[in-house]
Amino acid sequence: DTAVSQTPKYLVTQMGNDKSIKCEQNLGHDTMYWYKQDSKKFLKIMFSYNNKELIINETVPNRFSPKSPDKAHLNLHINSLELGDSAVYFCASSNRGLNTEAFFGQGTRLTVV
Amino acid sequence: DQQVKQNSPSLSVQEGRISILNCDYTNSMFDYFLWYKKYPAEGPTFLISISSIKDKNEDGRFTVFLNKSAKHLSLHIVPSQPGDSAVYFCAAGASNQGGKLIFGQGTELSVKP
């Protein structure tokens, strides 16, 4: 009964391809996030959705498009993948406005070759 | 512009001794702070947090201290155990930022038996 689960855990793909990463949370949280951990190990927020509404978009290239079909799911679709997109992507969830901790998924290691 | 900094990339401590991990921040708007622990190939796991209205929060072997005037926080682990070996991330958030967390670059703690 994983709280925040994302699939796949590993993804290797060629430049120019389009890929999606899925995320689901069963914690009843109203806010979900995507974070990116780059090669220098910095964890940086990309997007945040609250009740299916985009509330944070951190100057991410528009090749990245998050989609939230309901408040328990936040998927990340990436078009025209580039070498620089290689990173670990983490999904997270929390309850907005309560200053509580965010719960993270196990990460998806994306490698673009 | 790194708003949250962990200047020590690594720390090695003997089992049973105290581990002290440090974190500095620059943004005065941050009003809550968190520590996460991360094992390889897993997502960050929440450890402990502190609100800006407090200067100390304790949970078992883990204590977080906040010095607002110095914009500095620290995590004390005592006694340290080999299972504590992991990367520790400091994170900060502001109540009006929709749950967005700004992370430091992490400190790798190694606790030696």
PDB file of C-alpha atoms in Angstrom, chain B residues 3-63:
ATOM      1  CA  GLN B   3      18.218  29.952  -1.464  1.00  0.00           C
ATOM      2  CA  VAL B   4      18.935  26.900   0.691  1.00  0.00           C
ATOM      3  CA  LYS B   5      22.500  25.732   1.112  1.00  0.00           C
ATOM      4  CA  GLN B   6      24.103  22.750   2.734  1.00  0.00           C
ATOM      5  CA  ASN B   7      27.785  23.509   2.571  1.00  0.00           C
ATOM      6  CA  SER B   8      29.041  20.124   3.696  1.00  0.00           C
ATOM      7  CA  PRO B   9      28.613  17.526   0.950  1.00  0.00           C
ATOM      8  CA  SER B  10      29.597  14.732   3.323  1.00  0.00           C
ATOM      9  CA  LEU B  11      29.994  13.922   6.989  1.00  0.00           C
ATOM     10  CA  SER B  12      31.479  10.880   8.669  1.00  0.00           C
ATOM     11  CA  VAL B  13      30.657  10.036  12.278  1.00  0.00           C
ATOM     12  CA  GLN B  14      31.380   7.152  14.612  1.00  0.00           C
ATOM     13  CA  GLU B  15      28.441   5.065  15.775  1.00  0.00           C
ATOM     14  CA  GLY B  16      27.061   6.313  19.069  1.00  0.00           C
ATOM     15  CA  ARG B  17      28.367   9.855  18.595  1.00  0.00           C
ATOM     16  CA  ILE B  18      26.395  12.935  17.616  1.00  0.00           C
ATOM     17  CA  SER B  19      25.847  13.869  13.959  1.00  0.00           C
ATOM     18  CA  ILE B  20      25.267  17.546  13.229  1.00  0.00           C
ATOM     19  CA  LEU B  21      24.070  18.536   9.786  1.00  0.00           C
ATOM     20  CA  ASN B  22      23.872  22.206   8.901  1.00  0.00           C
ATOM     21  CA  CYS B  23      21.751  24.264   6.557  1.00  0.00           C
ATOM     22  CA  ASP B  24      21.645  27.965   5.701  1.00  0.00           C
ATOM     23  CA  TYR B  25      18.952  29.906   3.907  1.00  0.00           C
ATOM     24  CA  THR B  26      18.650  33.375   2.455  1.00  0.00           C
ATOM     25  CA  ASN B  27      14.930  34.006   1.969  1.00  0.00           C
ATOM     26  CA  SER B  28      13.265  35.662   4.980  1.00  0.00           C
ATOM     27  CA  MET B  29       9.856  34.585   3.690  1.00  0.00           C
ATOM     28  CA  PHE B  30      10.514  30.937   4.544  1.00  0.00           C
ATOM     29  CA  ASP B  31       8.391  30.039   7.548  1.00  0.00           C
ATOM     30  CA  TYR B  32       8.748  26.301   7.787  1.00  0.00           C
ATOM     31  CA  PHE B  33      11.694  23.998   7.400  1.00  0.00           C
ATOM     32  CA  LEU B  34      12.036  20.274   6.946  1.00  0.00           C
ATOM     33  CA  TRP B  35      14.681  17.590   6.890  1.00  0.00           C
ATOM     34  CA  TYR B  36      14.442  14.637   4.561  1.00  0.00           C
ATOM     35  CA  LYS B  37      16.491  11.472   4.486  1.00  0.00           C
ATOM     36  CA  LYS B  38      17.225   9.701   1.228  1.00  0.00           C
ATOM     37  CA  TYR B  39      18.607   6.275   0.533  1.00  0.00           C
ATOM     38  CA  PRO B  40      19.973   5.401  -2.946  1.00  0.00           C
ATOM     39  CA  ALA B  41      17.300   4.599  -5.534  1.00  0.00           C
ATOM     40  CA  GLU B  42      14.518   5.709  -3.174  1.00  0.00           C
ATOM     41  CA  GLY B  43      12.546   8.887  -2.766  1.00  0.00           C
ATOM     42  CA  PRO B  44      13.222  11.361   0.050  1.00  0.00           C
ATOM     43  CA  THR B  45      11.560  10.407   3.322  1.00  0.00           C
ATOM     44  CA  PHE B  46      10.358  13.060   5.730  1.00  0.00           C
ATOM     45  CA  LEU B  47      12.268  13.125   9.006  1.00  0.00           C
ATOM     46  CA  ILE B  48      11.390  16.182  11.054  1.00  0.00           C
ATOM     47  CA  SER B  49      10.191  19.742  10.574  1.00  0.00           C
ATOM     48  CA  ILE B  50      10.109  23.050  12.408  1.00  0.00           C
ATOM     49  CA  SER B  51       7.989  26.133  12.127  1.00  0.00           C
ATOM     50  CA  SER B  52       9.617  29.543  12.163  1.00  0.00           C
ATOM     51  CA  ILE B  53       7.825  30.362  15.414  1.00  0.00           C
ATOM     52  CA  LYS B  54       9.898  27.741  17.205  1.00  0.00           C
ATOM     53  CA  ASP B  55      13.609  27.375  17.733  1.00  0.00           C
ATOM     54  CA  LYS B  56      13.716  23.676  18.511  1.00  0.00           C
ATOM     55  CA  ASN B  57      11.797  20.536  17.680  1.00  0.00           C
ATOM     56  CA  GLU B  58      12.647  17.094  18.952  1.00  0.00           C
ATOM     57  CA  ASP B  59      11.572  13.642  17.834  1.00  0.00           C
ATOM     58  CA  GLY B  60      13.385  10.748  19.444  1.00  0.00           C
ATOM     59  CA  ARG B  61      17.019  10.800  18.405  1.00  0.00           C
ATOM     60  CA  PHE B  62      16.437  13.703  16.009  1.00  0.00           C
ATOM     61  CA  THR B  63      16.399  17.372  16.985  1.00  0.00           C
TER      62      THR B  63
END
